[in-house]
PDB file of C-alpha atoms and ligand atoms in Angstrom:
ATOM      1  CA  UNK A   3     -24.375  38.797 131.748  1.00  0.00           C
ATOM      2  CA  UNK A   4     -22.392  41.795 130.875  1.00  0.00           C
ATOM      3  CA  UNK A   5     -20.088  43.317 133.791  1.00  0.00           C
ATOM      4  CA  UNK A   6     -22.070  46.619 134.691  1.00  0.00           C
ATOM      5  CA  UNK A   7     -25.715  46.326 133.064  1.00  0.00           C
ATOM      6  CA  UNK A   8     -27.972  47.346 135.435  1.00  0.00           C
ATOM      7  CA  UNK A   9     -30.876  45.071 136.318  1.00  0.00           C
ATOM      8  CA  UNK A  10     -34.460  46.362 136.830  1.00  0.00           C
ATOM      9  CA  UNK A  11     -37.550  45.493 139.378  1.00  0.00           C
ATOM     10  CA  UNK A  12     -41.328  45.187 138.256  1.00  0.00           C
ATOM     11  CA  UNK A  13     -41.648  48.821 140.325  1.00  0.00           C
ATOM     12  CA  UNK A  14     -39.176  50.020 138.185  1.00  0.00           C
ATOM     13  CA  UNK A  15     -41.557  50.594 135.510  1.00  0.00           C
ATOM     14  CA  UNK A  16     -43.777  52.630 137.122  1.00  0.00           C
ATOM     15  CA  UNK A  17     -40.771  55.626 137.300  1.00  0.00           C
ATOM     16  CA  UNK A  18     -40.403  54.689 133.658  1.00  0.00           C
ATOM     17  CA  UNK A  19     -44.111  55.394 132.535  1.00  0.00           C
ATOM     18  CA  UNK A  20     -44.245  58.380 134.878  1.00  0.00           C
ATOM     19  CA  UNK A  21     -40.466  59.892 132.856  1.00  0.00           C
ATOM     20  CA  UNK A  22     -41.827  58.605 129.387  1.00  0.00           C
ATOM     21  CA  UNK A  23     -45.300  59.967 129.396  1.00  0.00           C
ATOM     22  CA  UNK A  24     -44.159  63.520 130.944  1.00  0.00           C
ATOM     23  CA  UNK A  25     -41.087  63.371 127.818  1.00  0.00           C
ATOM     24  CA  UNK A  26     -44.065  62.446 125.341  1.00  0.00           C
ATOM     25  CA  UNK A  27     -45.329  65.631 126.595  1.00  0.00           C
ATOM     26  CA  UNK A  28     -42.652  67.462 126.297  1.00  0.00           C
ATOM     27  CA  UNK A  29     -41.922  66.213 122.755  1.00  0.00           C
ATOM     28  CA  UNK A  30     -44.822  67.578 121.670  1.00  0.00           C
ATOM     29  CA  UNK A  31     -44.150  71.151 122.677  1.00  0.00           C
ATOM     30  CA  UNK A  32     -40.368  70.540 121.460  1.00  0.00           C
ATOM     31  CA  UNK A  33     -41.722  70.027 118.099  1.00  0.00           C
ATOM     32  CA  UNK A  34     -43.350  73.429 117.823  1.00  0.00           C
ATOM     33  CA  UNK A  35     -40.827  75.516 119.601  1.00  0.00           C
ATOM     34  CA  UNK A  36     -37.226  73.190 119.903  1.00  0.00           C
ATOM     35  CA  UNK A  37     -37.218  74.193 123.220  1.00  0.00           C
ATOM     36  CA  UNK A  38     -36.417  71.175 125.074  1.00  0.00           C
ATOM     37  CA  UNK A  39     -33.557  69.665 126.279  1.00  0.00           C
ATOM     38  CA  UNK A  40     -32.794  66.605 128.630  1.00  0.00           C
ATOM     39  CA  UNK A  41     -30.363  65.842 131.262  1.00  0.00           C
ATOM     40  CA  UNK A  42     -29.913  62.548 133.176  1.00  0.00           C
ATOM     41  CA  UNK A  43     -27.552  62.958 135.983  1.00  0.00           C
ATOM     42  CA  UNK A  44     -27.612  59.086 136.982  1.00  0.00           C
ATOM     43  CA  UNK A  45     -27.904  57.360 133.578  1.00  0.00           C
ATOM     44  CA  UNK A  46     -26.980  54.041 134.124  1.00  0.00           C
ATOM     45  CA  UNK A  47     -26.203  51.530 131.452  1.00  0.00           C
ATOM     46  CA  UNK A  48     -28.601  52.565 129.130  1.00  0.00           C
ATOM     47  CA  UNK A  49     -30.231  49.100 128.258  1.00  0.00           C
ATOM     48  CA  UNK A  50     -31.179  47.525 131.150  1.00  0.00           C
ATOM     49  CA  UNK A  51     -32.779  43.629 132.277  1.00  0.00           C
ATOM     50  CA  UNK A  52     -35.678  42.759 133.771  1.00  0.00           C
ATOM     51  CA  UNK A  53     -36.212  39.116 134.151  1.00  0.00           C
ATOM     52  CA  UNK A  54     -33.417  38.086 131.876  1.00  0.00           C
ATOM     53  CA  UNK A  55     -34.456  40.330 128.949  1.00  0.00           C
ATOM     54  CA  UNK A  56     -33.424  43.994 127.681  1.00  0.00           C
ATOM     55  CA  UNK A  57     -35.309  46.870 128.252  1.00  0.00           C
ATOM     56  CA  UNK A  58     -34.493  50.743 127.734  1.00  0.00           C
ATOM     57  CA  UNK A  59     -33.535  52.404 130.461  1.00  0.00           C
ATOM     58  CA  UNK A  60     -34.521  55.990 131.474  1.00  0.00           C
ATOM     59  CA  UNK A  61     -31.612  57.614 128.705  1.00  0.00           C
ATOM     60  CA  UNK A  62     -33.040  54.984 126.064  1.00  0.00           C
ATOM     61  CA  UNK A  63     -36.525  56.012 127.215  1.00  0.00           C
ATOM     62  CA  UNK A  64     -35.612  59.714 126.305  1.00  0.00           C
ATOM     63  CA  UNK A  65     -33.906  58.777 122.887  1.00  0.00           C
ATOM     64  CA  UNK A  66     -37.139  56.729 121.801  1.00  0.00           C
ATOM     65  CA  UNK A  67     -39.517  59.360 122.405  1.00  0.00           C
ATOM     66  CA  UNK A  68     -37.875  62.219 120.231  1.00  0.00           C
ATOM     67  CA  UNK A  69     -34.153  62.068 119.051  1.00  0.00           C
ATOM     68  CA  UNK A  70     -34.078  65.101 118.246  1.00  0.00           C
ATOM     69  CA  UNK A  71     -33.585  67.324 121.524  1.00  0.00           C
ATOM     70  CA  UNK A  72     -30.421  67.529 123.400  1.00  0.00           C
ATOM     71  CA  UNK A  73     -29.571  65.208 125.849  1.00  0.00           C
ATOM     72  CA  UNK A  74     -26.863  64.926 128.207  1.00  0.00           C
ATOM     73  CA  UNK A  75     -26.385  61.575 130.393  1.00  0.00           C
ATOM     74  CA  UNK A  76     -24.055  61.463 132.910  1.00  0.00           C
ATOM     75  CA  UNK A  77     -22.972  57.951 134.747  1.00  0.00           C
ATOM     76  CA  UNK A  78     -20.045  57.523 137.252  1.00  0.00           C
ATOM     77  CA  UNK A  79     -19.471  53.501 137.220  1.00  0.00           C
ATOM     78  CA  UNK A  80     -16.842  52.519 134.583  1.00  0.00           C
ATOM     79  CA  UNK A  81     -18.593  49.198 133.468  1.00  0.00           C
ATOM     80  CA  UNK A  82     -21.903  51.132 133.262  1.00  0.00           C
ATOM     81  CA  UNK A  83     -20.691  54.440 131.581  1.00  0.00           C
ATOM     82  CA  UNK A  84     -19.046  52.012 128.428  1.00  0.00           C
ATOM     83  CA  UNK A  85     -22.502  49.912 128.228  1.00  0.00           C
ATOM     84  CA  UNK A  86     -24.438  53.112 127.895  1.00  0.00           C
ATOM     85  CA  UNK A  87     -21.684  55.084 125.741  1.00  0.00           C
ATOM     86  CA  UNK A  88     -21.871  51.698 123.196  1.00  0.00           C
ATOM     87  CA  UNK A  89     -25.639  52.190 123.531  1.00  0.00           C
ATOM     88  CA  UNK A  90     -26.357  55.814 122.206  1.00  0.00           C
ATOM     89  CA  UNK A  91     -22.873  56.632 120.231  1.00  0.00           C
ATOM     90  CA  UNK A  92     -24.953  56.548 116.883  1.00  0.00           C
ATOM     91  CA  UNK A  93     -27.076  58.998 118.269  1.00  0.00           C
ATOM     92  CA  UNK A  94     -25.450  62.736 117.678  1.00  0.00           C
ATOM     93  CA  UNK A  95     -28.123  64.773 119.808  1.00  0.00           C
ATOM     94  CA  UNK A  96     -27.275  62.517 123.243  1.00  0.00           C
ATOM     95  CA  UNK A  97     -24.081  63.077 125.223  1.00  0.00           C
ATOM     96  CA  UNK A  98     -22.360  60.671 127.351  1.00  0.00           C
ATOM     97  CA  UNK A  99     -20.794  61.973 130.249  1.00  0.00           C
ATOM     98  CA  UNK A 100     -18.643  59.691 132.543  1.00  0.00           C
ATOM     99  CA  UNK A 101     -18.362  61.186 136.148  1.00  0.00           C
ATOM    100  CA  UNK A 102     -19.445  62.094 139.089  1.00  0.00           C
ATOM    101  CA  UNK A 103     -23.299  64.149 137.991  1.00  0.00           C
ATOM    102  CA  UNK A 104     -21.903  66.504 141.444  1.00  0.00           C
ATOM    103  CA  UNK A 105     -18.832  67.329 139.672  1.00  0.00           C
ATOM    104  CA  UNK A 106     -20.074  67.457 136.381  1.00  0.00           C
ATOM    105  CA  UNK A 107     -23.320  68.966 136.455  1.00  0.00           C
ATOM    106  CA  UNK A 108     -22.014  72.888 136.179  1.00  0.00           C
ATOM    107  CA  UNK A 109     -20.660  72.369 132.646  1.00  0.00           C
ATOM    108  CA  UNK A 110     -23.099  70.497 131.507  1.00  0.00           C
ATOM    109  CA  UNK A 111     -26.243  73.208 132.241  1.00  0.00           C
ATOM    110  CA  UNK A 112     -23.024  75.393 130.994  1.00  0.00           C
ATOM    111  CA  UNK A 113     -23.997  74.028 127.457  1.00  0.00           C
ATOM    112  CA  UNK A 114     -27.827  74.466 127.427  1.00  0.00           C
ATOM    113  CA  UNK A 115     -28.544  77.908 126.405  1.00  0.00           C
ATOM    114  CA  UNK A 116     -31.000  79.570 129.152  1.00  0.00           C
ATOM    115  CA  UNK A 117     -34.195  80.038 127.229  1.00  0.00           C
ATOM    116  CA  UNK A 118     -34.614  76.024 126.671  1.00  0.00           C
ATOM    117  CA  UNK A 119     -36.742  73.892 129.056  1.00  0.00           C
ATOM    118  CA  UNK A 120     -34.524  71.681 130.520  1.00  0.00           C
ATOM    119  CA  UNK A 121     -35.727  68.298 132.347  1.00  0.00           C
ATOM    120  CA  UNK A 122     -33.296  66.881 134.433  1.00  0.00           C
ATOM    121  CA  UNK A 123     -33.773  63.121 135.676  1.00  0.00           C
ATOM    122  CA  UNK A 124     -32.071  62.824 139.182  1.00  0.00           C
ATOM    123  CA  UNK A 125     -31.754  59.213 140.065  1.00  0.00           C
ATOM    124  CA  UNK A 126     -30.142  58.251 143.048  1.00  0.00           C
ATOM    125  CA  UNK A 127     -30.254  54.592 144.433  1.00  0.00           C
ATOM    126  CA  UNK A 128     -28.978  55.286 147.876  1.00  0.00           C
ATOM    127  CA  UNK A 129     -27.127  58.169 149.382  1.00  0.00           C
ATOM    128  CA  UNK A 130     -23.378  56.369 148.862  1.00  0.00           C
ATOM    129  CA  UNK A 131     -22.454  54.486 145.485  1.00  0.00           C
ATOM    130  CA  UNK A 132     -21.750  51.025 146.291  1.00  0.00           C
ATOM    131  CA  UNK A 133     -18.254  50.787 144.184  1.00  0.00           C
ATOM    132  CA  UNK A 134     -17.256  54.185 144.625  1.00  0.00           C
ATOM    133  CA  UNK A 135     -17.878  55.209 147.660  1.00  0.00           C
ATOM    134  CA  UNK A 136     -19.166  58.773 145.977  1.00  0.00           C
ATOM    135  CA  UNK A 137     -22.156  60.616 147.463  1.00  0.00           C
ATOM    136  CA  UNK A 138     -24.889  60.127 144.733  1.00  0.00           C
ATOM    137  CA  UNK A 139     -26.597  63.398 145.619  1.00  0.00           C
ATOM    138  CA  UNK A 140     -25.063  66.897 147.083  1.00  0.00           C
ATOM    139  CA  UNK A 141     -27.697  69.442 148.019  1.00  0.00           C
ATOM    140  CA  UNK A 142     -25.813  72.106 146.168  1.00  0.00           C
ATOM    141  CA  UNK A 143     -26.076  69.547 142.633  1.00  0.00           C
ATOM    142  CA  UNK A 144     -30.015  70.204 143.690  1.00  0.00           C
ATOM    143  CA  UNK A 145     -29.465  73.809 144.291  1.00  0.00           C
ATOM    144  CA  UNK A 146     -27.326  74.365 140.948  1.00  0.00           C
ATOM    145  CA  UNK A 147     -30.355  73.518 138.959  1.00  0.00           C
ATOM    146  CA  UNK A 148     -33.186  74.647 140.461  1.00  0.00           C
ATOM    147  CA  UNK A 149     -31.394  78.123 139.575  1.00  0.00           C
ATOM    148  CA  UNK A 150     -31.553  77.848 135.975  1.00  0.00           C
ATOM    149  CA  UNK A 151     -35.324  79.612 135.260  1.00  0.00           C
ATOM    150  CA  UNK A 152     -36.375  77.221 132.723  1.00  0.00           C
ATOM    151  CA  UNK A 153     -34.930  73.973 134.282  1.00  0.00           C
ATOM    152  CA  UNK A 154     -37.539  71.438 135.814  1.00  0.00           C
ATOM    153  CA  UNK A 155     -36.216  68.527 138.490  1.00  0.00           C
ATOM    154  CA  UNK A 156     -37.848  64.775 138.323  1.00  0.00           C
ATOM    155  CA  UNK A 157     -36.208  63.377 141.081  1.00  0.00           C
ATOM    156  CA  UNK A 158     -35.791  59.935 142.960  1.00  0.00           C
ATOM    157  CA  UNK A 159     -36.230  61.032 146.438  1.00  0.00           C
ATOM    158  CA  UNK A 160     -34.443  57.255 147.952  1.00  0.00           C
ATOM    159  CA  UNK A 161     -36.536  57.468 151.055  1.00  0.00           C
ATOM    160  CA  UNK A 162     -35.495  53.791 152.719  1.00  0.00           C
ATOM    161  CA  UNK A 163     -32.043  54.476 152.564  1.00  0.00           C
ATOM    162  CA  UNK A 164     -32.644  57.760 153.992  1.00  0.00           C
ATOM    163  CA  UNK A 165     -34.897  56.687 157.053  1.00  0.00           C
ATOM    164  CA  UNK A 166     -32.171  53.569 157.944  1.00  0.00           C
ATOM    165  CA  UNK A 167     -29.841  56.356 157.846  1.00  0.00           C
ATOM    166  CA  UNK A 168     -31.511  58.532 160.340  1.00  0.00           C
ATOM    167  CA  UNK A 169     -33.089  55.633 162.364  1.00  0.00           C
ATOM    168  CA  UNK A 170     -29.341  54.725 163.227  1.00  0.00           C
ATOM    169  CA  UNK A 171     -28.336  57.771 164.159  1.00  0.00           C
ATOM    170  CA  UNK A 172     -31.023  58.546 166.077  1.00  0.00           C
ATOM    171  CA  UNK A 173     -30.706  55.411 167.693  1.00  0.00           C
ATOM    172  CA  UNK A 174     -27.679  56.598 169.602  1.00  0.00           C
ATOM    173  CA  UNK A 175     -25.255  53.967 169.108  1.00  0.00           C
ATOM    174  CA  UNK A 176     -21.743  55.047 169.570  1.00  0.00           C
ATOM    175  CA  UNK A 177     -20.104  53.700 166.284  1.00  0.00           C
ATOM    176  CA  UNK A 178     -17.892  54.943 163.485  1.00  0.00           C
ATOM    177  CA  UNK A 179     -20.850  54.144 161.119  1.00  0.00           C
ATOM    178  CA  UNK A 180     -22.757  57.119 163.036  1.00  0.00           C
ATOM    179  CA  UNK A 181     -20.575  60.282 162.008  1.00  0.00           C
ATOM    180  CA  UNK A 182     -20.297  58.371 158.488  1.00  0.00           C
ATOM    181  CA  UNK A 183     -24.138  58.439 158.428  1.00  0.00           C
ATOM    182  CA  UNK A 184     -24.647  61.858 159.689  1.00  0.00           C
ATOM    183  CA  UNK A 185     -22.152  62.957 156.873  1.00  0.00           C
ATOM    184  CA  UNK A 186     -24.015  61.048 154.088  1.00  0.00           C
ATOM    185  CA  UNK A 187     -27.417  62.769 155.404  1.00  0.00           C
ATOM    186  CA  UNK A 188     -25.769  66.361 155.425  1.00  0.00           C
ATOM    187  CA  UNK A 189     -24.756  66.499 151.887  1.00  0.00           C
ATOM    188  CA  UNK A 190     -27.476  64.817 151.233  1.00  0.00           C
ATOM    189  CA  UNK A 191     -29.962  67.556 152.985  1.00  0.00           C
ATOM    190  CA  UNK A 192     -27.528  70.606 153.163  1.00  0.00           C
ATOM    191  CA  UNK A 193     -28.257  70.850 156.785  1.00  0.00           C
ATOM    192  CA  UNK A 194     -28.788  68.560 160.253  1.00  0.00           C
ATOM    193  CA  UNK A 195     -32.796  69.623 160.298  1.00  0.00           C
ATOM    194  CA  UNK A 196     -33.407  66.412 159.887  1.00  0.00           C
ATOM    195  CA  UNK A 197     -32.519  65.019 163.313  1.00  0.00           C
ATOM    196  CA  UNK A 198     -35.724  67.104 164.619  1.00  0.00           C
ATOM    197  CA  UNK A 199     -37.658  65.433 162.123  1.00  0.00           C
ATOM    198  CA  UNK A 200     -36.989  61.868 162.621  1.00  0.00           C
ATOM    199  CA  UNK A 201     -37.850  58.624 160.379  1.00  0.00           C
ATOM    200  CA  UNK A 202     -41.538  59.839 159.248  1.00  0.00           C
ATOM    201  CA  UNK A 203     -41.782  59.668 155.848  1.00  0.00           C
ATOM    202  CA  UNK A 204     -43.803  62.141 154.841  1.00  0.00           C
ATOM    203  CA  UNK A 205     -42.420  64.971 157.363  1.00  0.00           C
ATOM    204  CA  UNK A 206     -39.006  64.121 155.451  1.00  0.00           C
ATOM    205  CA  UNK A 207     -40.613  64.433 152.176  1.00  0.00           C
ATOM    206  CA  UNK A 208     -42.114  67.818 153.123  1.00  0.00           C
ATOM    207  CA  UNK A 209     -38.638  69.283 154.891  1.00  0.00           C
ATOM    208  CA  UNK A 210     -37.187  67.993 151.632  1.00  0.00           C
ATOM    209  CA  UNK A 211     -39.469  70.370 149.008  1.00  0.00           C
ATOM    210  CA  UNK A 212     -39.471  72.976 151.045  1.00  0.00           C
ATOM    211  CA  UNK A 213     -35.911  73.207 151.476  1.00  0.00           C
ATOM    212  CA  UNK A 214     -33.881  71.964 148.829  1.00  0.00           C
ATOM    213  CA  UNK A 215     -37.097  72.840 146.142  1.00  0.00           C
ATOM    214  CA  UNK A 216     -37.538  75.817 147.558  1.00  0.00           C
ATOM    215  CA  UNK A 217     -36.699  77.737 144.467  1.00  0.00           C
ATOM    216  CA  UNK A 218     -39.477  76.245 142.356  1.00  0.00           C
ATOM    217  CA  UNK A 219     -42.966  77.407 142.801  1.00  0.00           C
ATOM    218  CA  UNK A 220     -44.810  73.951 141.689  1.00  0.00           C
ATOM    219  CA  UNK A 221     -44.231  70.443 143.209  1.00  0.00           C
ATOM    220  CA  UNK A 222     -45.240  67.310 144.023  1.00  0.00           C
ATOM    221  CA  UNK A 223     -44.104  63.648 144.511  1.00  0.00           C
ATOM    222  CA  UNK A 224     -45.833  60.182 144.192  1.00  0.00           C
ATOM    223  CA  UNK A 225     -44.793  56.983 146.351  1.00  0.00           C
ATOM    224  CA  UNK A 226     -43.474  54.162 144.446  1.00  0.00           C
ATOM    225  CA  UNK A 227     -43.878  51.188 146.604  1.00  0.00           C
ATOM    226  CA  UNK A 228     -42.934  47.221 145.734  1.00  0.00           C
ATOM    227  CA  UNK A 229     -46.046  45.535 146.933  1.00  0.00           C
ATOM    228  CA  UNK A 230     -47.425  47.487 150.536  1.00  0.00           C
ATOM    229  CA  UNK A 231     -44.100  48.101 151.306  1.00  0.00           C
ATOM    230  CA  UNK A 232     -42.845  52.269 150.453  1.00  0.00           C
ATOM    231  CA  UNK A 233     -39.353  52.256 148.346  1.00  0.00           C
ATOM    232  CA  UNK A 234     -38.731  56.199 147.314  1.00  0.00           C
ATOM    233  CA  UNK A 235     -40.521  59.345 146.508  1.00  0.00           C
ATOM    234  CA  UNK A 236     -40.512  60.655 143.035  1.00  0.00           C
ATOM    235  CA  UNK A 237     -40.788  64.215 143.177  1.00  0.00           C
ATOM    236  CA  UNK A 238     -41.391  66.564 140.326  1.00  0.00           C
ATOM    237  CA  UNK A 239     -40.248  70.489 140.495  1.00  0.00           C
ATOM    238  CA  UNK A 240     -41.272  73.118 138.207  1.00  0.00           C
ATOM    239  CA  UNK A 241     -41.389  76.894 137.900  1.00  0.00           C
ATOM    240  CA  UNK A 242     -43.755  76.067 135.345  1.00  0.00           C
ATOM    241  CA  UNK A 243     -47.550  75.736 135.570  1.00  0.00           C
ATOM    242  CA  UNK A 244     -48.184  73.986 132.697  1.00  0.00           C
ATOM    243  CA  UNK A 245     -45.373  71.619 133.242  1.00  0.00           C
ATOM    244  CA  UNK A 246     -47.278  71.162 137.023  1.00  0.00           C
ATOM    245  CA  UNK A 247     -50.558  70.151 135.374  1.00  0.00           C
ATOM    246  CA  UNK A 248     -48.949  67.376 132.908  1.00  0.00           C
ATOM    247  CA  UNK A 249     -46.993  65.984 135.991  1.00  0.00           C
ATOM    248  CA  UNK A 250     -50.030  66.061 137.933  1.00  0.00           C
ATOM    249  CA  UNK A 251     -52.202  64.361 135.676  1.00  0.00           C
ATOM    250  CA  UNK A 252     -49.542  61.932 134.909  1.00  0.00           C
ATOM    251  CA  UNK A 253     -48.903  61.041 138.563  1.00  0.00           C
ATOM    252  CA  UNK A 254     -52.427  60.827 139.665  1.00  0.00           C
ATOM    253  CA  UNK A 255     -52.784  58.379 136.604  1.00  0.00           C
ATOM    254  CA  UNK A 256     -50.318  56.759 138.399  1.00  0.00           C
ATOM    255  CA  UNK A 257     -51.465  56.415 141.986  1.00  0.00           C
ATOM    256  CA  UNK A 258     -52.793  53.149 142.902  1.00  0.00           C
ATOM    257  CA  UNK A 259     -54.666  52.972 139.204  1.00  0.00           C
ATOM    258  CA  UNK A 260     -55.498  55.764 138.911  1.00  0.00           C
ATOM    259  CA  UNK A 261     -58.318  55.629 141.608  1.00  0.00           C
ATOM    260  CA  UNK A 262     -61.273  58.123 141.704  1.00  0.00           C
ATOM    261  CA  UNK A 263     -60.920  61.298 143.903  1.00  0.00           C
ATOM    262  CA  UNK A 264     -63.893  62.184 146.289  1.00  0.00           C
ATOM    263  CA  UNK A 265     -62.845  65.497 147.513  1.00  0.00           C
ATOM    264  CA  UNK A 266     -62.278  68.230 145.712  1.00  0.00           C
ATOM    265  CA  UNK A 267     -59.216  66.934 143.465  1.00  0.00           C
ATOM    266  CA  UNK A 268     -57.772  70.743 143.390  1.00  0.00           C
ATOM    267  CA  UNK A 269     -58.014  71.295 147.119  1.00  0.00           C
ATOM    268  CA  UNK A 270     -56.477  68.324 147.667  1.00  0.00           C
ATOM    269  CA  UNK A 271     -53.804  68.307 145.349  1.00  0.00           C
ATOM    270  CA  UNK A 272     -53.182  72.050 144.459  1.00  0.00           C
ATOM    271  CA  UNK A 273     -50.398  72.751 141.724  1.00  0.00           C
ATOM    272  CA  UNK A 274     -47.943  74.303 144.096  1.00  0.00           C
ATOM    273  CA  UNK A 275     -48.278  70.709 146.462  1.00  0.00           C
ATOM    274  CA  UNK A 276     -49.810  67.642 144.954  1.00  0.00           C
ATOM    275  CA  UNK A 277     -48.241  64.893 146.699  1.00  0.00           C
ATOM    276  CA  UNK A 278     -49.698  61.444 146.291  1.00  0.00           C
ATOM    277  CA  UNK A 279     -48.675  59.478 148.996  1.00  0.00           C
TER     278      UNK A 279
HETATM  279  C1  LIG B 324     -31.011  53.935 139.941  1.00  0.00           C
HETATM  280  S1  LIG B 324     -29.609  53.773 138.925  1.00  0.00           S
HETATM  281  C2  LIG B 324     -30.069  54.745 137.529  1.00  0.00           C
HETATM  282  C3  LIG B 324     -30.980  54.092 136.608  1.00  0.00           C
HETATM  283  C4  LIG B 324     -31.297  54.872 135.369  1.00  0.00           C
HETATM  284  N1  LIG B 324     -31.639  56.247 135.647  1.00  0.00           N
HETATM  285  C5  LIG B 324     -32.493  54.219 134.721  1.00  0.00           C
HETATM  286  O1  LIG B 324     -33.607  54.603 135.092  1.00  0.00           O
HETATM  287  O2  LIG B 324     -32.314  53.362 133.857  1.00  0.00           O
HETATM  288  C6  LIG B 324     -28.453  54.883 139.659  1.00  0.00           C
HETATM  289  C7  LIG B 324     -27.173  55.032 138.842  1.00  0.00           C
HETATM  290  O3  LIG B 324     -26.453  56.160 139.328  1.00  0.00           O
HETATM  291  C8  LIG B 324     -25.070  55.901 139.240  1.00  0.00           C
HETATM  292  N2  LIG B 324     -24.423  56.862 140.175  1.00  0.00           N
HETATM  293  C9  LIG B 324     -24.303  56.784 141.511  1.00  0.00           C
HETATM  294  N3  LIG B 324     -23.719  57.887 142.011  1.00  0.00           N
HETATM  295  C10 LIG B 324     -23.478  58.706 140.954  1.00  0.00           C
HETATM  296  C11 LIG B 324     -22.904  60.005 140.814  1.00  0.00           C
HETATM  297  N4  LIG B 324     -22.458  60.695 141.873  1.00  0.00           N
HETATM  298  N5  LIG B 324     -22.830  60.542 139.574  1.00  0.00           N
HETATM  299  C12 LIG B 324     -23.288  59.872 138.472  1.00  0.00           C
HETATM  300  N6  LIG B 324     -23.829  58.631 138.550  1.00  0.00           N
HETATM  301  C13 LIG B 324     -23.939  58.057 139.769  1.00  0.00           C
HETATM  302  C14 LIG B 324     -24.957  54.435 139.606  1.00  0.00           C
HETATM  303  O4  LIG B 324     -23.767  53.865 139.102  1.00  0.00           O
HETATM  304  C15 LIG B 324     -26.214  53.849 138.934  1.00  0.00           C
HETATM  305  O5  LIG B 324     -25.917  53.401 137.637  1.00  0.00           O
END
């Protein structure tokens, strides 16, 4: 197996219909107006395995649905970053990026002129990166985009690593792992809140919109779970309505099947909060 390539889980694919259906979307307004562009801050290696065979992952995804906006993919582990540079240098419209997305994300809405509709995939595994030790997510990387007036955030909201996190230092243990912890959850968050909250899953998901989303008027999220068991939130900003009502749609497809709704779906699941839990 190559050093680096990432390898995939059946649940996997469900945050790959969700990004490829809302990019088919998307592709079809960017072919009237070129007014699209993509960012992926947490690319990975491109091509991917599942089960011993190669699959696109999310910056492939993006490339097969239209090649001809502008993407930029950004990927901080060495082995990784050459896997996915090999994977899309014959492909002028997609930037490679290697880095830390934190670092690097200020340049690279730099280059997308204002009046585009920008997408950017956030995908975090944890709060840490395994080999280098990097936070995978600040607050302010959050914050940075949500700024832009055009920019729209699909993010992986990693939920278990985040409640283990809190559970231990809630638990009260006197360890070095507990500052570490609280750290990780503070640039994470942008703030200690969460300690009042505690390890409920949807109270964190909530704190989490209204905070760190605050600046976009539509969202919602979807659990992704492997079997019963909950995984990580995928949650969708927009200041865009229309953008709200594809994500909705595509989400709700999503849920469990797809299952009917018996209450009043718009009640339920109103543009500015539709969260399918
Ligand atoms: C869940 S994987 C991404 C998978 C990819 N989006 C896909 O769907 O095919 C998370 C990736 O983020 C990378 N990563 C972790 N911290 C990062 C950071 N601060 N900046 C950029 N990449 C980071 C990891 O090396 C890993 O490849």
């Amino acid at each position: 197996m190559e050093k680096g390539i990432l390898e995939i889980k059946e649940h996997t694919h469900k945050k790959y219909r969700i990004l490829g259906k809302y990019l088919g979307a998307c592709k079809t307004f960017n072919k009237k107006y070129r007014n699209f562009a993509y960012v992926d801050t947490h690319a990975g290696s491109g091509k991917v395995l599942f089960e011993g065979d190669f699959e696109d992952g999310s910056p492939l995804i993006a490339r097969a649905i239209n090649p001809s906006f502008p993407c930029y993919v950004i990927e901080i582990n060495e082995d990784r970053y050459k896997i996915l540079n090999d994977s899309v240098t014959d492909l002028p419209n997609i930037t490679a990026i290697h880095g830390d997305c934190n670092e690097k994300i200020p340049e690279v809405l730099r280059k997308i002129p204002g009046w585009k509709f920008t997408l950017c995939f956030v995908d975090p595994d944890s709060l840490i990166d395994e080999y280098t030790g990097c936070h995978e997510l600040s607050w302010k990387t959050i914050e940075q985009i949500s700024q832009g007036p055009k920019t729209e955030i699909l993010l992986n909201f990693p939920l278990m690593p985040i409640v283990r996190n809190i559970g231990y230092v809630l638990s009260g243990q006197k360890s070095s792992k507990t500052q570490k912890f609280k750290d990780n959850l503070v640039e994470f968050f942008g703030t200690d809140k969460w300690i009042e909250i505690g390890t409920n899953r949807k109270k964190l998901l909530d704190f989490y919109l209204s905070e760190r989303l605050r600046g976009y008027e539509f969202k919602g999220a979807i659990l992704i779970r492997t079997g019963n068991a909950p995984l990580y939130y995928l949650v969708f900003g927009s200041h865009h309505k229309v953008g709200a009502k594809i994500m909705r749609d595509v989400m709700r497809k999503e849920w469990r099947g797809g299952q009917q709704f018996l209450a009043n779906f718009n009640d339920v699941y109103p543009l500015t909060y539709f969260v399918f839990d």
